[in-house]
Coordinates of C-alpha atoms in Angstrom, one line a residue:
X8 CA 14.5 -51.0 52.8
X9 CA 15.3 -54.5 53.2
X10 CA 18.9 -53.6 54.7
X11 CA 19.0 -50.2 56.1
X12 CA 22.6 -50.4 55.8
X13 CA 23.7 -52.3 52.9
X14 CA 25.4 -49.0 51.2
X15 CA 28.1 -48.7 54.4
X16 CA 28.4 -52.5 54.9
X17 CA 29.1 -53.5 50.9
X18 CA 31.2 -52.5 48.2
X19 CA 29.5 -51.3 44.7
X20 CA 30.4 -54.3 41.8
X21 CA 29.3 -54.5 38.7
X22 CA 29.9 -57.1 36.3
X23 CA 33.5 -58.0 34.8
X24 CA 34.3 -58.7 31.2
X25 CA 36.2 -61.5 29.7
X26 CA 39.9 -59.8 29.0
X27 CA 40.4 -58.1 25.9
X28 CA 42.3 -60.4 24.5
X29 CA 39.3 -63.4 24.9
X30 CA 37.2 -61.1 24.1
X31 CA 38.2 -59.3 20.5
X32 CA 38.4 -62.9 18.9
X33 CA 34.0 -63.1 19.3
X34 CA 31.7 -61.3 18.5
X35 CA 29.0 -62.6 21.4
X36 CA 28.1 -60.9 24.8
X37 CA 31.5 -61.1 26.7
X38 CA 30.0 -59.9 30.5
X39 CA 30.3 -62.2 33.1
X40 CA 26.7 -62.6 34.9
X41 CA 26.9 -62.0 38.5
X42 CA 25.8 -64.5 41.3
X43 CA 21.8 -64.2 42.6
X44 CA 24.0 -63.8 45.8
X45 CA 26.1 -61.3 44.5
X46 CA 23.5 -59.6 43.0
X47 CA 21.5 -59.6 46.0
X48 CA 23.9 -57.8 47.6
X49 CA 24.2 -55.3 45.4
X50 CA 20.1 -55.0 45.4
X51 CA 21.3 -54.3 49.1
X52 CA 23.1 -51.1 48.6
X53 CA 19.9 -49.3 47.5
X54 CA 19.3 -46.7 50.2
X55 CA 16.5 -45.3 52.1
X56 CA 17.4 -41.8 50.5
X57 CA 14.2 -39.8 50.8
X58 CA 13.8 -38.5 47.3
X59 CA 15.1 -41.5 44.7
X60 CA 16.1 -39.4 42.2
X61 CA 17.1 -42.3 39.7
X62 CA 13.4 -43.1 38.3
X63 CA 12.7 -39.4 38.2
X64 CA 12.9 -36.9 35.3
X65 CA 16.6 -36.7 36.1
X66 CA 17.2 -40.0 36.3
X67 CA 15.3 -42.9 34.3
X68 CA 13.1 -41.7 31.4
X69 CA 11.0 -44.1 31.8
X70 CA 10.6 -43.8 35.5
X71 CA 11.6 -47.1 36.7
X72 CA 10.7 -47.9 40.3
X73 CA 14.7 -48.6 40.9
X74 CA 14.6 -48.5 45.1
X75 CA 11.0 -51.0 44.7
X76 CA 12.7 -53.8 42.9
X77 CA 16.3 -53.9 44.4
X78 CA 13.9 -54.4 48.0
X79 CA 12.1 -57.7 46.0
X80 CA 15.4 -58.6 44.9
X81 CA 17.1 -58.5 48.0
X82 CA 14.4 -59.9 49.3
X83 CA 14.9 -62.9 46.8
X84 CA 11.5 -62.7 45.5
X85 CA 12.2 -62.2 41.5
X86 CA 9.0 -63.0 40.7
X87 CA 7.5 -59.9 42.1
X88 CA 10.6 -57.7 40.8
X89 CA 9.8 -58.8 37.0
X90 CA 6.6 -57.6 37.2
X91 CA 7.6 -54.3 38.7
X92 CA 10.3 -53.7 36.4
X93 CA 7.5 -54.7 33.2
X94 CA 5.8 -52.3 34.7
X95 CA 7.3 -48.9 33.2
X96 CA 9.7 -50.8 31.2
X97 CA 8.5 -53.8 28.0
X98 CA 12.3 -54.9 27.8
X99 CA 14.5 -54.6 30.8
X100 CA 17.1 -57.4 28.7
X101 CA 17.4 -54.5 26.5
X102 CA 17.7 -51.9 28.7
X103 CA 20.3 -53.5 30.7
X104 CA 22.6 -53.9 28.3
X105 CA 22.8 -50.9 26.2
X106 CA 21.3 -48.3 28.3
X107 CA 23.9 -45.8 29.8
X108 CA 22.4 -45.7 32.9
X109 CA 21.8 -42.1 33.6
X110 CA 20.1 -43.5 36.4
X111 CA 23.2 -44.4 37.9
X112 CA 24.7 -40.9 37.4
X113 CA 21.4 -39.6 39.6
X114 CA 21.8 -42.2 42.4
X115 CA 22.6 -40.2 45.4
X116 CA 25.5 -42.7 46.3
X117 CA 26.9 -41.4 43.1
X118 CA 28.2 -38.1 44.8
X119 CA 30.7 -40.4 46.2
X120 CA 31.4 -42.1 43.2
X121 CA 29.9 -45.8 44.7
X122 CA 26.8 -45.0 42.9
X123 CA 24.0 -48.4 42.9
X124 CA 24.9 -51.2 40.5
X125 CA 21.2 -50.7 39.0
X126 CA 21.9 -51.5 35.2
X127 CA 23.3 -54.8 36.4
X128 CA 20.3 -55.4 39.0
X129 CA 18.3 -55.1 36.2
X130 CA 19.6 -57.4 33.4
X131 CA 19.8 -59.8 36.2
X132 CA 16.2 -59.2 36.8
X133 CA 15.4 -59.5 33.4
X134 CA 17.6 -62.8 32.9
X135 CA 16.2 -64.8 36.0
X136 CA 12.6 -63.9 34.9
X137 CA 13.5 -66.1 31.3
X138 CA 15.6 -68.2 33.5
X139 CA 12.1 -68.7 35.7
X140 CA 9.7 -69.0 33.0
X141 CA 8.4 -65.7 34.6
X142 CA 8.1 -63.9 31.2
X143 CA 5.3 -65.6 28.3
X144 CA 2.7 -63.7 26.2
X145 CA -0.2 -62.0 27.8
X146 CA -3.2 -61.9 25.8
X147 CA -5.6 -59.7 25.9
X148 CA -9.1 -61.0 27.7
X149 CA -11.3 -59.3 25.2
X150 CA -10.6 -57.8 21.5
X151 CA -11.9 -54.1 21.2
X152 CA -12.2 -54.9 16.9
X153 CA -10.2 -51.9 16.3
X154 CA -7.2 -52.0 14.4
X155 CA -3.6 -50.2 14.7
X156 CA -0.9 -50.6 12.2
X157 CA 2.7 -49.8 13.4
X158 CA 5.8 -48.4 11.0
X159 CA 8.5 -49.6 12.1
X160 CA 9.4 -52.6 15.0
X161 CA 12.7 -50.6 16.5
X162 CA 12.7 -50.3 20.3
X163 CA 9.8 -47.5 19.9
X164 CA 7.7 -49.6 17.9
X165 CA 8.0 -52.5 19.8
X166 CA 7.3 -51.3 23.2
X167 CA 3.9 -49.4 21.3
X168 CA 2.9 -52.9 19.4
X169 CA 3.3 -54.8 22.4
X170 CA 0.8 -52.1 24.6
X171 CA -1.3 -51.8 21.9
X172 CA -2.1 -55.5 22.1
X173 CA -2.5 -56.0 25.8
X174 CA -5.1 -53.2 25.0
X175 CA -7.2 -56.1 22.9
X176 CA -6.5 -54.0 19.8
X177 CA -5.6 -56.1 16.2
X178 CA -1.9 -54.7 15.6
X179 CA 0.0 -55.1 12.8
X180 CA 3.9 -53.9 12.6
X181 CA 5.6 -53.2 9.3
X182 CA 9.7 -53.6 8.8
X183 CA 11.3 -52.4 6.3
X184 CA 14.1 -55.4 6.9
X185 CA 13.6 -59.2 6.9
X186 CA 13.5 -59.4 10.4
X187 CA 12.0 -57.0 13.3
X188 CA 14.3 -55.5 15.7
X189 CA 15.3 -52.1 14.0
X190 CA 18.5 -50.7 15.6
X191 CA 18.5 -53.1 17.9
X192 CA 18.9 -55.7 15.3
X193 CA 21.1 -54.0 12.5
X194 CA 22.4 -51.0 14.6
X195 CA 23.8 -52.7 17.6
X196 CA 26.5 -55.0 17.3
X197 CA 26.0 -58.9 18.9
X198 CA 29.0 -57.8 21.6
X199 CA 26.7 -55.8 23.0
X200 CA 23.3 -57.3 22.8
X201 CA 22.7 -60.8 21.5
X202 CA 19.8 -61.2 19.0
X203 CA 17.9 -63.8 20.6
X204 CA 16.6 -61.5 22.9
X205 CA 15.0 -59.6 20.5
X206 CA 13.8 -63.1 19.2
X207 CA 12.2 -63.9 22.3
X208 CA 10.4 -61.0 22.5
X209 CA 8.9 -61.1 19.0
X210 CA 7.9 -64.9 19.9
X211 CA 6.0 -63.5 22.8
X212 CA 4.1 -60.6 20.7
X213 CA 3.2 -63.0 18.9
X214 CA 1.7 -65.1 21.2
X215 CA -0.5 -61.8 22.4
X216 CA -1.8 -61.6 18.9
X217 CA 0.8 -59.0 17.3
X218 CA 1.6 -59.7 13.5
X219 CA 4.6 -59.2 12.2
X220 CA 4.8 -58.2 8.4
X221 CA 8.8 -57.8 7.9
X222 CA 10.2 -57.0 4.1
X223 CA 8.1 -54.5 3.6
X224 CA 8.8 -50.9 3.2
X225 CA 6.3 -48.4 3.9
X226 CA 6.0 -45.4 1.2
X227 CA 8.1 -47.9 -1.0
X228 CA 6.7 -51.0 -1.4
X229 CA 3.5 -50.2 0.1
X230 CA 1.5 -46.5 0.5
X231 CA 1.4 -45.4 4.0
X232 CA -1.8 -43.4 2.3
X233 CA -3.0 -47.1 2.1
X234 CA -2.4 -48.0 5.9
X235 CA -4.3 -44.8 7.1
X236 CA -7.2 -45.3 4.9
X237 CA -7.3 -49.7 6.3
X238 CA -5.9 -48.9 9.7
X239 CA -8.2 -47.3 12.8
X240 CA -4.7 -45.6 13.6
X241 CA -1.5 -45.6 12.3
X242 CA 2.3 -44.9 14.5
X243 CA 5.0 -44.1 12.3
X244 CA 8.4 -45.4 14.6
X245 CA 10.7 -45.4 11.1
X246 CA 13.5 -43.7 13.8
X247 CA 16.2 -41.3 12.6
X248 CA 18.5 -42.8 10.0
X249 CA 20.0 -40.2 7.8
X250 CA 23.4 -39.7 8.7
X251 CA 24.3 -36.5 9.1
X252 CA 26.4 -34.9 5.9
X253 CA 30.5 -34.5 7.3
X254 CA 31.2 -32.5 4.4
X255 CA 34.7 -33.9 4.4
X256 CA 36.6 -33.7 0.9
X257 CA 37.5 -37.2 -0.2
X258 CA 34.3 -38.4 0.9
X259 CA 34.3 -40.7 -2.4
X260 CA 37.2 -42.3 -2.2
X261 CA 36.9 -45.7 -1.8
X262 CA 37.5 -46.9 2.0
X263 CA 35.1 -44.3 3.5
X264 CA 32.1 -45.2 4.5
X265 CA 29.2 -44.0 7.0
X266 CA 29.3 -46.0 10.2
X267 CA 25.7 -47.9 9.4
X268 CA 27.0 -49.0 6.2
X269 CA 29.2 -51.2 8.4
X270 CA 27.3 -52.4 11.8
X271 CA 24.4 -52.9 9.5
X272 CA 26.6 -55.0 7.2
X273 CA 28.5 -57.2 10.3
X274 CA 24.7 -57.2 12.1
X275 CA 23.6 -59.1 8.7
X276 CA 26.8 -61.2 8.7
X277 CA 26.5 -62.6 12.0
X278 CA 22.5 -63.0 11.4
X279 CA 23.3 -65.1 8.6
X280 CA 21.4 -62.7 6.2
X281 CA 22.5 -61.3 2.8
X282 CA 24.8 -58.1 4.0
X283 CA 22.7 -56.2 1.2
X284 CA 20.2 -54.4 3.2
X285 CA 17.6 -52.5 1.7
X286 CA 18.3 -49.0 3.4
X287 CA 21.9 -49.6 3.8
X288 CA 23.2 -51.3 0.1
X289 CA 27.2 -51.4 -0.5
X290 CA 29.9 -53.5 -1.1
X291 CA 31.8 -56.0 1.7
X292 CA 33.6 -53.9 4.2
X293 CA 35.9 -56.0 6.4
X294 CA 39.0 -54.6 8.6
X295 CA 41.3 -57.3 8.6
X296 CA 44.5 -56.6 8.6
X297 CA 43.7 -53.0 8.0
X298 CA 44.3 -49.5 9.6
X299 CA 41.2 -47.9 10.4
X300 CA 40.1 -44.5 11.8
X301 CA 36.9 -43.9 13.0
X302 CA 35.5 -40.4 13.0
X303 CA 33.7 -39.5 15.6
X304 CA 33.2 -39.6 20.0
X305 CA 30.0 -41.3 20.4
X306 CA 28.5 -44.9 20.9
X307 CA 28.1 -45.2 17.0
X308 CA 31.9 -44.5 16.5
X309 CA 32.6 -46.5 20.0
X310 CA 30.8 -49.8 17.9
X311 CA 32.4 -49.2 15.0
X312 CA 35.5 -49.5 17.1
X313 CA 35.0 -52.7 18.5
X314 CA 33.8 -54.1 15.3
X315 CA 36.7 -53.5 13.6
X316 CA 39.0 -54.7 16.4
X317 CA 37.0 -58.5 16.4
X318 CA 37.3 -58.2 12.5
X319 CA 40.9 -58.2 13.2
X320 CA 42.1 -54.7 12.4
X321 CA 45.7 -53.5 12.7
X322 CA 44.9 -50.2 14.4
X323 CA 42.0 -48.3 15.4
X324 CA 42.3 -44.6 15.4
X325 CA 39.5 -42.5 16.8
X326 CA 38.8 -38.7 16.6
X327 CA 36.8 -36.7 18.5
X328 CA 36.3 -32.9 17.6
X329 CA 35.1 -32.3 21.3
X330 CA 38.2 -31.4 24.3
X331 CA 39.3 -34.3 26.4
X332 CA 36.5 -34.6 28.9
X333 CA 37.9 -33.7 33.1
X334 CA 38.3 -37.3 34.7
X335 CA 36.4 -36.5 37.0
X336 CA 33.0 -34.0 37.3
X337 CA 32.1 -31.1 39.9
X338 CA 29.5 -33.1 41.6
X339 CA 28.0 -30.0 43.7
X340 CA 27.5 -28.2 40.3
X341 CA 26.4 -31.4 37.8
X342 CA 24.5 -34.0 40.3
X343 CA 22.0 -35.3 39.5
X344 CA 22.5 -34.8 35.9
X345 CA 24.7 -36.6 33.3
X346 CA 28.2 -35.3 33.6
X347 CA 30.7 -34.6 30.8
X348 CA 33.5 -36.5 32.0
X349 CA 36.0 -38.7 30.8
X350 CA 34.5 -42.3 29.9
X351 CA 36.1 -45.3 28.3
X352 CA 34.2 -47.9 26.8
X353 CA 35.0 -51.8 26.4
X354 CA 35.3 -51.0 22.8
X355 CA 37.8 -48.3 23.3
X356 CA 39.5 -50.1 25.8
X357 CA 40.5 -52.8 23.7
X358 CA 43.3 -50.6 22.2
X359 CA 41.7 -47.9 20.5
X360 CA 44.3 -44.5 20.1
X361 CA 42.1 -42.0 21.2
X362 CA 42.8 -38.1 20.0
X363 CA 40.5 -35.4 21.4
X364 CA 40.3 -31.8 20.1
X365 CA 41.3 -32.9 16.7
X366 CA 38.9 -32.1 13.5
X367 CA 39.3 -34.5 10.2
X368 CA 40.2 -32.1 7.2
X369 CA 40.3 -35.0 4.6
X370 CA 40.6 -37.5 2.9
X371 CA 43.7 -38.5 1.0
X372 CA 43.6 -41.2 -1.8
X373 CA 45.6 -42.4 -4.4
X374 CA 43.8 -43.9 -7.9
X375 CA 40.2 -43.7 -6.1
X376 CA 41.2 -45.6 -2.6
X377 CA 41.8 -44.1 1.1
X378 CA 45.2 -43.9 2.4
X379 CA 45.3 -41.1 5.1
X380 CA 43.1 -39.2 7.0
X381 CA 44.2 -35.6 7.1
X382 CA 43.7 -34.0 10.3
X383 CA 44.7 -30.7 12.7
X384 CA 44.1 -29.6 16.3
X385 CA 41.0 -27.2 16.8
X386 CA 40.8 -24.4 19.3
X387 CA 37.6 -24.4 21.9
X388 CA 35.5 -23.0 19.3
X389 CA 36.3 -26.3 16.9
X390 CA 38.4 -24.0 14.7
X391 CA 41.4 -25.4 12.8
X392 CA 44.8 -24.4 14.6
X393 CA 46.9 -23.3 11.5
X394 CA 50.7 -25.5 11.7
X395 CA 49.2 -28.7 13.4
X396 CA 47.9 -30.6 10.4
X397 CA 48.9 -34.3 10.9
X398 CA 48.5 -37.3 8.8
X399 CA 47.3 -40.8 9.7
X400 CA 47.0 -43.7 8.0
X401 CA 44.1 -45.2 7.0
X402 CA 42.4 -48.0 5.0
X403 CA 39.4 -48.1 6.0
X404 CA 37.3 -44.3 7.6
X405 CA 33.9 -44.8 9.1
X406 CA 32.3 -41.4 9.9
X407 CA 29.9 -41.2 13.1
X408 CA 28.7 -38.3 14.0
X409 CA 25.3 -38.6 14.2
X410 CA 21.9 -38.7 12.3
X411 CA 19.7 -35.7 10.6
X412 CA 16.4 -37.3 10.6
X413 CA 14.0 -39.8 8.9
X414 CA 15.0 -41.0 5.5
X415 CA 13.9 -38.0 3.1
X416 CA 12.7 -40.6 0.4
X417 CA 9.6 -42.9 1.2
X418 CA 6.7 -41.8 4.2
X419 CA 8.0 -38.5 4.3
X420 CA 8.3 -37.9 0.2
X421 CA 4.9 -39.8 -0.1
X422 CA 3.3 -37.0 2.3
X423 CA 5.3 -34.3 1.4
X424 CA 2.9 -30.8 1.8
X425 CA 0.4 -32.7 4.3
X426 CA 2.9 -34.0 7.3
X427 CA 4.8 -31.2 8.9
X428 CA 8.2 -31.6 9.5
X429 CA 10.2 -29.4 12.1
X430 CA 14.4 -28.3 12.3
X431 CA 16.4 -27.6 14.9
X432 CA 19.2 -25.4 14.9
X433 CA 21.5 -28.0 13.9
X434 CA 19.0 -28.7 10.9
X435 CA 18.2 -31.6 11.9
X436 CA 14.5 -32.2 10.6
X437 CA 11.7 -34.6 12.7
X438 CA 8.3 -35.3 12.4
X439 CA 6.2 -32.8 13.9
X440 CA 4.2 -33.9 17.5
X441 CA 4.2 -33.2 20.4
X442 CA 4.6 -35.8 23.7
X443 CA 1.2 -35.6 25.0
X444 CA -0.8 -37.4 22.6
X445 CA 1.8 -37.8 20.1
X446 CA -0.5 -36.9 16.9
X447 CA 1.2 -35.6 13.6
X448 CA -0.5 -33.3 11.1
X449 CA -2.0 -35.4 9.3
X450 CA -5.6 -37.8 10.8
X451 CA -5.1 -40.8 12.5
X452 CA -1.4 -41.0 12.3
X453 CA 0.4 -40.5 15.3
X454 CA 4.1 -40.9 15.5
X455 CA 7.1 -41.9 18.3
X456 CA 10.8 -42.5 19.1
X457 CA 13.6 -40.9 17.4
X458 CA 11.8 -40.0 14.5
X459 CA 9.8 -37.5 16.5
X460 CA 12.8 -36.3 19.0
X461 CA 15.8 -37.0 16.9
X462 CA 18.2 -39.9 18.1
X463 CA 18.1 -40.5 21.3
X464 CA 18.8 -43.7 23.6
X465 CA 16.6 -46.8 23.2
X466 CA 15.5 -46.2 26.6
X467 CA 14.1 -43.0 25.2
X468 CA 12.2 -44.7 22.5
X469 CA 10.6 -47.7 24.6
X470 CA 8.9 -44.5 26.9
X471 CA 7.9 -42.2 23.6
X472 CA 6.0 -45.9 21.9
X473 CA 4.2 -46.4 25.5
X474 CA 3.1 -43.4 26.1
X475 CA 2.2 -43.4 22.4
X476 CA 0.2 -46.2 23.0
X477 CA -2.1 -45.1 26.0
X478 CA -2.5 -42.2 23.2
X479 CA -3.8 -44.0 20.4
X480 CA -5.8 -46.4 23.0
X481 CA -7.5 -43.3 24.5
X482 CA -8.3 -41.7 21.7
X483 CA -9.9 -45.1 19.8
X484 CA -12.2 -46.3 23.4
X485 CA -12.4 -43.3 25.0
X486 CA -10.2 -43.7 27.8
X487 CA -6.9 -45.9 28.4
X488 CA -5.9 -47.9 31.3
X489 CA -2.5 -47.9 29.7
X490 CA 0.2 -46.6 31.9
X491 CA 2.2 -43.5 30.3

């Protein structure tokens, strides 16, 4: 380790954000980067722990050599930490942004709460290497003359194109929207992750030979039966965008919307696209000057949050049907595992009135438009408590609770009886394949990312398209020197 001691001599930091009150009047990135000598020192902290149980199967899905590249760092040599971190990982600028680190709930500093700033090593990683002009396109040497088309150019899709074309193989990617990115694009709010990364990225693909067709909808506008009978191999990576039904009376009233509808919408507004997308059609939905509640505990409701706090809402309610979360977990029974615990995100934290335990009954409205949420407290098995109903009010309800599966119109109508389709007990439906080789039922199409396992994090998808990738490579040459 390049200091054997860094971890007793120097405190963990991670990086601050501008104050609330700067930051809810922008909607761009509102961290403030770290030092290389700051950094550095937190590179330091890595330990000599024995068994690094952040890049294993607890820790990083996609196995991220975390204690190799905070040595180069500390080390100053960044050059060398890039190309580690590329390694297992196509986009670390991604990853250290949005990702919720689970690695840094498995580093063993963690049991004292002091865990390794690793998501902030690695943005800084990821950032110095563009700073450096460590990161252009890498052709192949040689083209093998086969030919892959990709569905899709989310994280999953991405990571697979880019792979695919390292291999030497002609790839094509197909986007439903007018520009690649998927969820990273229209899902993610700018606060969070800027676009031009995504840019960059797609400017480098390019330059390794990866065409981009964008505006064109697969099993809409064009047969995926058409792609499989061009295409050596085809990798559907449409994701999981059906949001899942609430069942919620008042649904129709005019004010309620599902939480897409309105990141997809602000994502278009700030791209200076048409807010009409093709998946995601509806009217303008801005909350100005309005009272909104947001349904829901996760990162979906936690963006519709700050979304509607930069768009200059009055209050933000959100409701979450889970109990409030201990503040602190049982480290001897949860490490190193995620922990249910009490979290706060900069979103919430800008002023968001948070209720726990609390289930949304309905939605009251007056001549067709939203005016109060009707809600009660639940008991631990999520059942209504009977004399606790409350009423808040509300202009604007976004609900977030999730996703089913793929869109049910499209690929999946087109090869309805032919590609099998699998539920969970939550009836949430998937593409059927498994994460070895990643084929479906049906020849020469192989599918990845959250359309296979159901949402997930982005970190998840970027594994699921690479290890895709060294599938569809092995099985079109024979063998793969593709990592998985």
């Amino acid at each position: 380790m390049g200091k054997v001691t860094g971890f007793l001599e120097i405190d963990r930091q991670v990086g601050k954000y501008q104050p609330a009150s700067d930051r809810i009047r922008h909607f761009r990135e509102f961290t403030i980067p770290m030092s290389d000598g700051e950094v550095k020192k937190q590179a330091a902290r890595c330990m000599d722990c024995g068994i690094p149980f952040c890049h294993g199967p607890t820790g990083c899905p996609i196995h991220n050599q975390i204690p190799d590249w905070n040595d180069l760092v500390y080390n100053d040599n960044w050059d060398e930490a890039i190309r580690n971190l590329h390694s297992t990982n196509n986009f670390p600028e991604f990853t250290g942004r949005i990702c919720p680190a689970p690695c840094e709930e498995a580093c063993t500093l963690n049991l004292e709460d002091v865990p390794v700033s690793i998501k902030t090593v690695e943005q800084a990683i990821a950032d110095k290497a563009y700073e450096k002009g460590f990161i252009i396109p890498q052709p192949a040497v040689s083209k093998t003359g086969r030919t892959v088309a990709v569905i899709g150019s989310g994280p999953a899709g991405l990571a697979a194109a880019q792979q695919l074309g390292r291999a030497g193989h002609e790839v094509h990617v197909y986007e439903r929207e007018s520009r690649a990115g998927g969820l990273l694009r229209y899902g993610i709010p700018d606060f969070k992750m800027e676009k031009h990364f995504i840019d960059r990225r797609v400017t480098q693909m390019e330059g390794e030979g990866v065409t981009f067709f964008c505006g064109v909808n697969v099993g809409i506008d064009k047969p995926i039966q058409e792609l499989i009978d061009t295409y050596d191999a085809v990798l559907y990576c449409g994701g999981a965008e059906t949001p899942r039904p609430a069942g919620i009376p008042g649904g129709e009233f005019e004010g309620v919307h599902d939480a897409m509808h309105y990141l997809v919408q602000q994502n278009r507004r700030i791209g200076r696209e048409n807010i009409e997308s093709v998946a995601w059609p509806s009217d303008p939905i801005v909350a100005s000057g309005k009272h909104v509640v947001v349904v829901g505990g996760g990162d979906t409701a936690s963006d519709c949050v700050g979304t509607a706090f930069r768009q200059g809402a009055v209050k933000v309610t959100q409701l979450d049907i889970r109990p409030q979360p201990p503040e602190k977990e049982d480290k001897l029974s949860v490490w190193p595992y995620w922990a249910t615990k009490m979290r706060t995100s900069s979103s919430q934290a800008e002023g968001a009135d948070r209720e726990f335990q609390v289930a949304t009954l309905e939605f009251i409205g007056e001549n067709g438009t939203l005016t109060h949420v009707k809600c009660c407290e639940v008991d631990e098995a999520r059942k209504p408590i009977a004399g606790t109903e409350f009423f808040i009010k509300a202009d604007l309800a976004f609900i977030a609770i999730g996703f089913s599966g793929p869109f049910e119109d499209g690929i999946v109508k087109e090869l309805a009886g032919s590609l099998e389709m699998r539920a969970d007990r939550r009836g949430n439906r998937s593409v059927a394949a498994d994460d070895k080789d990643y084929r479906t039922s049906i020849d020469k199409l192989y599918t990845a990312g959250d359309v296979r396992r159901g949402q997930s994090l982005v970190v998840w998808a970027i594994r699921e398209g690479r290890q895709a990738a060294q599938s569809i490579d092995a099985a079109l040459m024979g063998a793969s020197v593709l990592p998985r």
